[in-house]
CSV table of C-alpha atoms and ligand atoms in Angstrom, one decimal:
chain,number,residue,atom,x,y,z
A,29,MET,CA,0.0,0.0,0.0
A,30,SER,CA,1.2,3.5,-0.8
A,31,ASP,CA,1.6,6.2,1.9
A,32,GLN,CA,0.2,8.8,-0.5
A,33,PRO,CA,-3.3,10.1,0.6
A,34,ARG,CA,-6.1,8.7,-1.5
A,35,LYS,CA,-6.9,11.0,-4.4
A,36,PRO,CA,-10.5,12.1,-4.8
A,37,SER,CA,-12.5,10.4,-7.6
A,38,LEU,CA,-13.5,12.8,-10.4
A,39,ILE,CA,-16.9,12.5,-12.0
A,40,VAL,CA,-17.4,14.1,-15.4
A,41,ALA,CA,-21.2,14.6,-15.9
A,42,ILE,CA,-22.0,14.5,-19.7
A,43,GLY,CA,-25.4,14.2,-21.3
A,44,MET,CA,-27.8,15.6,-23.9
A,45,ALA,CA,-29.5,18.9,-23.2
A,46,GLY,CA,-32.3,18.4,-20.7
A,47,ALA,CA,-31.1,14.9,-19.6
A,48,GLY,CA,-30.8,16.2,-16.1
A,49,LYS,CA,-27.1,16.8,-15.6
A,50,SER,CA,-27.4,19.8,-13.3
A,51,THR,CA,-30.2,18.2,-11.2
A,52,PHE,CA,-28.0,15.0,-11.0
A,53,VAL,CA,-25.0,17.0,-9.9
A,54,GLN,CA,-27.1,18.7,-7.2
A,55,ARG,CA,-28.5,15.3,-6.1
A,56,ILE,CA,-25.0,13.8,-5.6
A,57,ASN,CA,-24.0,17.0,-3.9
A,58,SER,CA,-26.8,16.9,-1.4
A,59,TYR,CA,-26.3,13.1,-0.9
A,60,LEU,CA,-22.6,13.7,0.0
A,61,HIS,CA,-23.6,16.6,2.3
A,62,THR,CA,-26.0,14.4,4.2
A,63,GLN,CA,-24.1,11.2,4.5
A,64,ASN,CA,-22.4,10.7,7.9
A,65,HIS,CA,-18.9,9.8,6.8
A,66,ALA,CA,-18.9,11.6,3.4
A,67,ARG,CA,-17.4,15.0,2.8
A,68,PRO,CA,-18.9,17.7,0.5
A,69,PRO,CA,-17.6,17.5,-3.1
A,70,TYR,CA,-15.6,20.0,-5.0
A,71,ILE,CA,-17.8,21.2,-8.0
A,72,LEU,CA,-16.8,22.8,-11.2
A,73,ASN,CA,-19.4,24.3,-13.6
A,74,LEU,CA,-18.1,24.3,-17.2
A,75,ASP,CA,-21.3,25.6,-18.8
A,76,PRO,CA,-20.8,29.3,-19.6
A,77,ALA,CA,-24.4,29.7,-20.8
A,78,VAL,CA,-26.3,28.2,-17.9
A,79,ALA,CA,-28.6,30.8,-16.3
A,80,HIS,CA,-28.9,29.1,-13.0
A,81,VAL,CA,-27.3,26.0,-11.4
A,82,PRO,CA,-29.0,24.4,-8.4
A,83,PHE,CA,-25.7,24.2,-6.5
A,84,GLU,CA,-22.9,26.6,-5.5
A,85,PRO,CA,-19.9,25.6,-7.7
A,86,ASN,CA,-16.4,26.0,-6.3
A,87,ILE,CA,-15.1,27.0,-9.7
A,88,ASP,CA,-17.5,28.5,-12.2
A,89,ILE,CA,-16.6,29.2,-15.8
A,90,ARG,CA,-19.0,32.1,-15.7
A,91,ASP,CA,-16.7,33.9,-13.2
A,92,THR,CA,-13.9,33.8,-15.8
A,93,VAL,CA,-15.6,34.3,-19.1
A,94,ASP,CA,-18.7,36.2,-20.0
A,95,TYR,CA,-20.0,34.2,-22.9
A,96,LYS,CA,-22.4,36.9,-24.1
A,97,GLN,CA,-19.5,39.4,-24.2
A,98,VAL,CA,-17.5,36.8,-26.2
A,99,MET,CA,-20.4,36.5,-28.7
A,100,LYS,CA,-20.5,40.2,-29.1
A,101,GLN,CA,-16.8,40.7,-29.3
A,102,TYR,CA,-16.2,37.9,-31.9
A,103,ASN,CA,-19.5,38.2,-33.7
A,104,LEU,CA,-20.5,34.7,-32.8
A,105,GLY,CA,-23.8,32.8,-32.4
A,106,PRO,CA,-24.6,31.0,-29.1
A,107,ASN,CA,-22.8,27.8,-29.9
A,108,GLY,CA,-19.7,29.6,-31.1
A,109,GLY,CA,-19.8,31.7,-28.0
A,110,ILE,CA,-20.0,28.7,-25.7
A,111,LEU,CA,-17.2,27.0,-27.5
A,112,THR,CA,-15.0,30.1,-27.5
A,113,ALA,CA,-15.7,30.6,-23.8
A,114,LEU,CA,-14.6,27.1,-23.1
A,115,ASN,CA,-11.5,27.6,-25.2
A,116,LEU,CA,-10.7,30.7,-23.2
A,117,PHE,CA,-11.3,28.9,-19.9
A,118,THR,CA,-8.9,26.1,-21.1
A,119,THR,CA,-6.1,28.7,-21.3
A,120,LYS,CA,-6.4,28.9,-17.5
A,121,LEU,CA,-6.5,25.2,-17.0
A,122,ASP,CA,-3.2,25.1,-15.1
A,123,GLN,CA,-4.7,27.4,-12.4
A,124,VAL,CA,-7.8,25.2,-12.2
A,125,LEU,CA,-5.7,22.1,-11.8
A,126,GLU,CA,-3.6,23.8,-9.2
A,127,LEU,CA,-6.7,24.7,-7.2
A,128,MET,CA,-8.0,21.2,-7.5
A,129,GLU,CA,-4.7,19.7,-6.3
A,130,LYS,CA,-4.7,22.1,-3.3
A,131,ARG,CA,-8.2,20.9,-2.3
A,132,ALA,CA,-7.5,17.2,-3.1
A,133,GLU,CA,-6.9,16.2,0.5
A,134,GLU,CA,-10.1,17.8,1.8
A,135,VAL,CA,-12.5,16.2,-0.6
A,136,ASP,CA,-13.5,12.6,-1.8
A,137,TYR,CA,-15.2,13.7,-5.0
A,138,ILE,CA,-14.6,16.3,-7.7
A,139,ILE,CA,-17.6,16.9,-10.0
A,140,LEU,CA,-17.5,18.5,-13.4
A,141,ASP,CA,-20.8,19.7,-14.8
A,142,THR,CA,-20.4,20.2,-18.6
A,143,PRO,CA,-22.2,22.4,-21.2
A,144,GLY,CA,-25.8,21.5,-22.1
A,145,GLN,CA,-24.8,21.2,-25.8
A,146,ILE,CA,-23.0,17.9,-25.4
A,147,GLU,CA,-20.9,18.1,-28.6
A,148,ILE,CA,-19.3,21.3,-27.5
A,149,PHE,CA,-17.6,19.4,-24.8
A,150,THR,CA,-17.2,16.0,-26.3
A,151,TRP,CA,-16.1,17.0,-29.8
A,152,SER,CA,-14.0,20.1,-29.1
A,153,ALA,CA,-10.3,20.3,-28.5
A,154,SER,CA,-10.9,22.1,-25.2
A,155,GLY,CA,-13.2,19.4,-24.0
A,156,ALA,CA,-10.5,16.8,-24.8
A,157,ILE,CA,-7.8,18.9,-23.2
A,158,ILE,CA,-9.8,19.3,-20.0
A,159,THR,CA,-10.8,15.7,-19.8
A,160,ASP,CA,-7.2,14.4,-20.5
A,161,ALA,CA,-5.7,16.9,-18.0
A,162,VAL,CA,-8.0,16.0,-15.1
A,163,ALA,CA,-7.9,12.3,-15.9
A,164,SER,CA,-4.1,12.3,-15.7
A,165,SER,CA,-4.3,13.9,-12.3
A,166,PHE,CA,-7.3,12.2,-10.7
A,167,PRO,CA,-9.1,8.8,-11.0
A,168,THR,CA,-11.8,9.9,-13.4
A,169,VAL,CA,-15.0,8.4,-14.6
A,170,VAL,CA,-17.5,9.6,-17.2
A,171,ALA,CA,-21.1,9.6,-16.0
A,172,TYR,CA,-23.3,9.7,-19.1
A,173,ILE,CA,-26.7,11.0,-18.1
A,174,ILE,CA,-29.7,9.6,-20.1
A,175,ASP,CA,-33.2,10.9,-20.1
A,176,THR,CA,-34.8,7.5,-19.6
A,177,PRO,CA,-38.5,8.4,-20.5
A,178,ARG,CA,-37.3,9.8,-23.8
A,179,THR,CA,-35.2,6.8,-24.7
A,180,THR,CA,-37.9,4.1,-24.8
A,181,ALA,CA,-38.2,4.1,-28.6
A,182,PRO,CA,-35.6,1.6,-30.0
A,183,ALA,CA,-34.3,4.1,-32.6
A,184,THR,CA,-33.7,6.8,-29.9
A,185,PHE,CA,-32.1,4.3,-27.6
A,186,MET,CA,-29.8,3.1,-30.3
A,187,SER,CA,-28.7,6.7,-31.2
A,188,ASN,CA,-28.1,7.5,-27.6
A,189,MET,CA,-26.0,4.3,-27.1
A,190,LEU,CA,-24.0,5.1,-30.3
A,191,TYR,CA,-23.2,8.5,-28.9
A,192,ALA,CA,-22.2,7.1,-25.6
A,193,CYS,CA,-20.0,4.5,-27.4
A,194,SER,CA,-18.2,7.3,-29.4
A,195,ILE,CA,-17.5,9.2,-26.2
A,196,MET,CA,-16.2,6.1,-24.4
A,197,TYR,CA,-13.8,5.2,-27.2
A,198,LYS,CA,-12.7,8.8,-27.5
A,199,THR,CA,-11.9,9.4,-23.8
A,200,LYS,CA,-11.0,5.7,-23.1
A,201,LEU,CA,-12.2,6.4,-19.5
A,202,PRO,CA,-14.3,4.2,-17.3
A,203,PHE,CA,-17.9,4.9,-18.2
A,204,ILE,CA,-21.2,4.7,-16.3
A,205,LEU,CA,-24.5,4.9,-18.1
A,206,VAL,CA,-26.8,6.8,-15.7
A,207,PHE,CA,-30.4,6.2,-16.6
A,208,ASN,CA,-32.0,9.3,-15.0
A,209,LYS,CA,-35.6,10.1,-14.2
A,210,THR,CA,-36.5,6.5,-13.2
A,211,ASP,CA,-39.3,8.1,-11.1
A,212,VAL,CA,-41.1,8.6,-14.4
A,213,GLU,CA,-39.9,5.5,-16.3
A,214,SER,CA,-38.0,2.5,-15.0
A,215,HIS,CA,-34.8,1.7,-16.9
A,216,ASP,CA,-35.5,-2.1,-16.8
A,217,PHE,CA,-36.3,-2.1,-20.6
A,218,ALA,CA,-32.8,-0.6,-21.3
A,219,LEU,CA,-31.0,-3.2,-19.2
A,220,GLU,CA,-32.9,-6.0,-21.0
A,221,TRP,CA,-32.0,-4.6,-24.4
A,222,MET,CA,-28.4,-4.3,-23.3
A,223,GLN,CA,-28.2,-7.8,-21.9
A,224,ASP,CA,-29.9,-9.6,-24.8
A,225,PHE,CA,-29.8,-8.1,-28.2
A,226,GLU,CA,-32.6,-10.4,-29.4
A,227,THR,CA,-35.1,-8.6,-27.1
A,228,PHE,CA,-33.9,-5.3,-28.6
A,229,GLN,CA,-34.4,-6.7,-32.1
A,230,ALA,CA,-37.9,-8.0,-31.1
A,231,ALA,CA,-38.8,-4.5,-29.8
A,232,LEU,CA,-37.5,-3.0,-33.0
A,233,ALA,CA,-39.6,-5.3,-35.2
A,234,THR,CA,-42.8,-4.4,-33.4
A,235,HIS,CA,-42.1,-0.7,-33.2
A,236,SER,CA,-44.1,1.4,-35.7
A,237,GLY,CA,-42.2,2.4,-38.8
A,238,SER,CA,-40.1,-0.7,-38.8
A,239,LYS,CA,-41.7,-2.0,-42.1
A,240,ASP,CA,-42.2,-0.2,-45.4
A,241,ASP,CA,-45.4,-0.1,-47.5
A,242,GLU,CA,-44.6,-3.5,-48.9
A,243,GLY,CA,-44.1,-5.1,-45.5
A,244,GLU,CA,-40.3,-5.3,-45.8
A,245,PRO,CA,-38.0,-4.1,-43.0
A,246,THR,CA,-37.0,-0.5,-43.6
A,247,TYR,CA,-33.4,0.4,-44.2
A,248,MET,CA,-33.2,2.0,-40.7
A,249,ASN,CA,-34.6,-1.2,-39.2
A,250,SER,CA,-32.0,-3.4,-40.8
A,251,LEU,CA,-29.2,-1.0,-39.9
A,252,MET,CA,-30.3,-0.9,-36.3
A,253,ASN,CA,-30.6,-4.7,-36.2
A,254,SER,CA,-26.9,-5.0,-37.3
A,255,MET,CA,-25.8,-2.2,-35.0
A,256,SER,CA,-27.3,-4.0,-32.0
A,257,LEU,CA,-24.9,-6.9,-32.6
A,258,VAL,CA,-22.0,-4.4,-32.7
A,259,LEU,CA,-23.1,-2.7,-29.6
A,260,ASP,CA,-23.3,-6.0,-27.7
A,261,GLU,CA,-19.5,-5.8,-27.3
A,262,PHE,CA,-19.6,-2.2,-26.2
A,263,TYR,CA,-22.2,-3.0,-23.4
A,264,LYS,CA,-19.7,-5.4,-21.9
A,265,HIS,CA,-17.4,-2.6,-21.1
A,266,LEU,CA,-19.7,-0.4,-19.1
A,267,LYS,CA,-21.8,-0.1,-16.0
A,268,ALA,CA,-25.4,1.0,-16.0
A,269,VAL,CA,-27.4,2.4,-13.1
A,270,GLY,CA,-30.9,3.7,-12.8
A,271,ILE,CA,-31.4,6.8,-10.7
A,272,SER,CA,-33.9,9.5,-10.0
A,273,SER,CA,-32.2,12.9,-9.5
A,274,LEU,CA,-35.6,14.1,-8.2
A,275,THR,CA,-36.1,11.5,-5.5
A,276,GLY,CA,-32.5,10.3,-4.9
A,277,ASP,CA,-33.3,6.7,-5.8
A,278,GLY,CA,-30.3,4.7,-7.0
A,279,ILE,CA,-27.7,7.3,-5.9
A,280,LYS,CA,-25.9,4.7,-3.6
A,281,GLU,CA,-25.7,2.3,-6.6
A,282,PHE,CA,-24.2,5.1,-8.6
A,283,PHE,CA,-21.4,5.7,-6.0
A,284,ASP,CA,-20.8,1.9,-5.9
A,285,ALA,CA,-20.3,2.0,-9.7
A,286,VAL,CA,-17.9,5.0,-9.2
A,287,GLU,CA,-15.9,3.0,-6.7
A,288,GLU,CA,-15.6,0.0,-9.1
A,289,SER,CA,-14.7,2.3,-12.0
A,290,ARG,CA,-11.8,3.6,-9.9
A,291,GLU,CA,-10.3,0.2,-10.0
A,292,THR,CA,-10.7,0.1,-13.8
A,293,TYR,CA,-9.0,3.5,-14.0
A,294,GLU,CA,-6.0,2.3,-12.0
A,295,LYS,CA,-5.8,-1.1,-13.7
A,296,GLU,CA,-6.5,-0.1,-17.3
A,297,TYR,CA,-6.5,3.7,-17.9
A,298,LEU,CA,-3.3,4.6,-16.0
A,299,PRO,CA,-1.0,1.9,-17.5
A,300,GLU,CA,-2.4,2.9,-20.9
A,301,LEU,CA,-1.7,6.6,-20.2
A,302,ALA,CA,1.9,5.8,-19.2
A,303,ARG,CA,2.3,3.7,-22.4
A,304,ALA,CA,0.9,6.5,-24.6
A,305,ARG,CA,3.2,9.0,-22.9
A,306,ALA,CA,6.3,6.8,-23.4
A,307,ALA,CA,5.4,6.2,-27.0
A,308,ARG,CA,4.9,9.9,-27.6
A,309,GLU,CA,8.2,10.8,-26.1
A,310,LYS,CA,9.9,8.0,-28.1
A,311,SER,CA,8.5,9.2,-31.4
A,312,LEU,CA,9.3,12.8,-30.6
A,313,GLN,CA,12.9,11.8,-29.8
A,314,GLU,CA,13.1,9.8,-33.0
A,315,ALA,CA,11.7,12.6,-35.1
A,316,LYS,CA,14.2,15.0,-33.5
A,317,GLU,CA,17.1,12.7,-34.2
A,318,ASP,CA,15.9,12.0,-37.8
A,319,SER,CA,15.6,15.7,-38.6
A,320,MET,CA,19.1,16.4,-37.0
A,321,THR,CA,20.7,13.6,-39.1
A,322,ARG,CA,19.1,14.9,-42.3
A,323,PHE,CA,20.1,18.5,-41.5
A,324,MET,CA,23.7,17.4,-40.9
A,325,LYS,CA,23.8,15.4,-44.1
A,326,ASP,CA,22.4,18.3,-46.2
A,327,PHE,CA,24.7,20.7,-44.5
A,328,THR,CA,27.9,18.6,-45.1
A,329,LEU,CA,26.9,18.0,-48.7
A,330,ASP,CA,26.3,21.7,-49.3
A,331,ARG,CA,29.7,22.6,-47.9
A,332,ALA,CA,31.5,19.9,-49.9
A,333,ARG,CA,29.9,21.3,-53.1
A,334,ASN,CA,30.5,24.9,-52.3
A,335,PRO,CA,33.6,25.2,-50.0
A,336,ARG,CA,33.9,29.0,-50.7
A,337,ALA,CA,30.6,29.6,-48.9
A,338,ALA,CA,32.1,28.1,-45.8
A,339,ALA,CA,35.1,30.4,-46.0
A,340,ASP,CA,32.7,33.4,-46.5
A,341,ASP,CA,30.6,32.8,-43.5
A,342,GLY,CA,33.6,31.9,-41.3
A,343,TRP,CA,32.6,28.3,-40.8
A,344,ASP,CA,35.6,26.0,-40.5
A,345,SER,CA,34.6,22.7,-42.1
A,346,GLU,CA,37.6,21.0,-40.4
A,347,GLU,CA,36.0,21.8,-37.0
A,348,GLY,CA,32.7,20.3,-38.0
A,349,VAL,CA,29.5,21.3,-36.3
A,350,GLU,CA,29.1,21.5,-32.6
A,351,ASP,CA,27.0,18.8,-30.9
A,352,ASP,CA,23.5,19.3,-29.6
A,353,ASP,CA,24.6,20.9,-26.3
A,354,GLY,CA,26.9,23.4,-28.1
A,355,LEU,CA,24.3,24.7,-30.5
A,356,ASP,CA,23.5,28.3,-29.8
A,357,VAL,CA,20.0,28.7,-31.1
A,358,ASN,CA,18.1,31.9,-30.5
A,359,ILE,CA,14.3,31.4,-30.3
A,360,ILE,CA,12.4,34.5,-31.3
A,361,ASP,CA,10.0,35.5,-28.6
A,362,ARG,CA,7.1,37.3,-30.2
A,363,GLY,CA,5.1,37.5,-27.0
A,364,MET,CA,6.3,41.1,-26.1
A,365,SER,CA,4.7,43.0,-29.0
A,366,PRO,CA,1.3,42.6,-30.7
A,367,TRP,CA,1.2,41.2,-34.2
A,368,PRO,CA,-1.7,40.8,-36.7
A,369,GLY,CA,-4.1,38.1,-35.6
A,370,GLN,CA,-2.7,38.0,-32.1
A,371,TYR,CA,-4.8,36.2,-29.6
A,372,ILE,CA,-6.6,38.6,-27.3
A,373,ASP,CA,-7.5,37.4,-23.8
A,374,VAL,CA,-11.0,38.7,-23.5
A,375,THR,CA,-11.2,37.3,-19.9
A,376,ARG,CA,-8.8,40.0,-18.9
A,377,MET,CA,-10.6,42.7,-20.9
A,378,ARG,CA,-13.9,41.9,-19.2
A,379,ARG,CA,-12.3,42.2,-15.8
A,380,ASP,CA,-10.9,45.7,-16.3
A,381,GLY,CA,-12.0,47.6,-13.3
A,382,ASP,CA,-14.1,44.7,-12.1
A,383,GLU,CA,-13.7,42.8,-8.8
A,384,VAL,CA,-11.8,39.7,-9.7
A,385,ASN,CA,-13.6,36.7,-8.3
A,386,TRP,CA,-11.2,33.8,-9.1
A,387,PRO,CA,-11.7,31.3,-7.7
A,388,ARG,CA,-15.2,31.5,-6.3
A,389,PRO,CA,-15.4,31.3,-2.6
A,390,SER,CA,-16.2,27.8,-1.5
B,28,GTP,N1,-39.0,13.6,-13.1
B,28,GTP,C1,-37.7,13.9,-13.1
B,28,GTP,N2,-37.3,15.1,-13.7
B,28,GTP,C2,-36.0,15.4,-13.6
B,28,GTP,C3,-35.0,14.5,-13.1
B,28,GTP,N3,-33.8,15.1,-13.2
B,28,GTP,C4,-34.0,16.2,-13.9
B,28,GTP,N4,-35.3,16.4,-14.1
B,28,GTP,C5,-35.9,17.6,-14.8
B,28,GTP,O1,-35.4,17.6,-16.2
B,28,GTP,C6,-35.3,19.0,-16.6
B,28,GTP,C7,-33.8,19.2,-17.1
B,28,GTP,O2,-33.0,19.1,-16.0
B,28,GTP,P1,-31.6,19.8,-15.9
B,28,GTP,O3,-30.9,19.3,-14.7
B,28,GTP,O4,-31.7,21.3,-16.1
B,28,GTP,O5,-30.9,19.2,-17.2
B,28,GTP,P2,-29.5,19.5,-17.9
B,28,GTP,O6,-29.1,18.2,-18.5
B,28,GTP,O7,-28.6,20.1,-16.9
B,28,GTP,O8,-29.9,20.5,-18.9
B,28,GTP,P3,-29.0,21.6,-19.7
B,28,GTP,O9,-28.9,22.8,-18.8
B,28,GTP,O10,-29.8,21.8,-21.0
B,28,GTP,O11,-27.7,20.9,-19.9
B,28,GTP,C8,-35.6,19.8,-15.4
B,28,GTP,O12,-37.0,20.2,-15.6
B,28,GTP,C9,-35.5,18.9,-14.2
B,28,GTP,O13,-36.4,19.2,-13.2
B,28,GTP,C10,-35.5,13.3,-12.5
B,28,GTP,O14,-34.8,12.4,-12.0
B,28,GTP,N5,-36.8,13.1,-12.5
């Protein structure tokens, strides 16, 4: 056993707009506040456009970036505004991580509530940077929130699962399917479909719109039939829990799933992360060596063909070229003066004369 204090588990709450992410975050927040041995979580709100969140986040993107101001400044629509706000926030990620690290010993859970427009987080560079950064510091799990009552149609269910599948393979993180709103609709049908693809196919066959005018299965029907076989493999890699963020039903099972996912993170994600890092460093080193070898070859060839040039620029071919350590390369730093197209930090512009509220008081 290591002497290091146990790191908090980090939960990234992702889901389609209206699936109940914020209500879910508030539910787990209140659950942790009321449990005898639990400590309140550390919460980050990453949705710049949300008007109201039912909890008090410790770090709130809205304190750093005013997304309406960003829309005006860059002449963007709402989605562009949210994405740019997230990009700007990501430039401060080192500060965010530092704050989380500082609080790590005081909390057992860190929770990230993500923007309502799911693709802005899951398919943007910033979303990937944030997810990778937190996941390399804390045992992380993705909680994919599903609006259960709106997923009872086989086609909608399949679309939702395909989306979940794409996020899981993109992040490679432990994944929990959270079937929310079970007070309205039980998630039993979903579990059945996931455990036995034949029951899904049977539901598909009886669902309206599965046959065309001539009584033949529609193209969509055949496609989904085949997809259900593919997804069978995907279902084996994830956990599913049913909860009601409204009543609190199933929250304990959710935390059990988080605990199990922590083991998956340590056994599978961390070694994979270390392997990926080592591979990246190796390929960078190889690319560096390769480019150096080619440079030296071209350089020597050039000097052999044109020895006068060497004399003109004072280079003594007898001495050769100094090794890596001896190279005196001046990197030009353009950071001191503005240039066309320079990135402007609107977060600073917004704060001119304002009270800086970073981080939010806990
Ligand atoms: N019946 C029921 N309603 C719920 C539950 N969870 C959330 N809701 C309702 O679903 C609606 C959407 O919930 P939010 O928490 O705002 O959903 P969200 O995913 O954060 O939505 P965005 O802000 O668009 O991202 C609200 O009206 C909630 O009251 C639940 O477990 N049961």
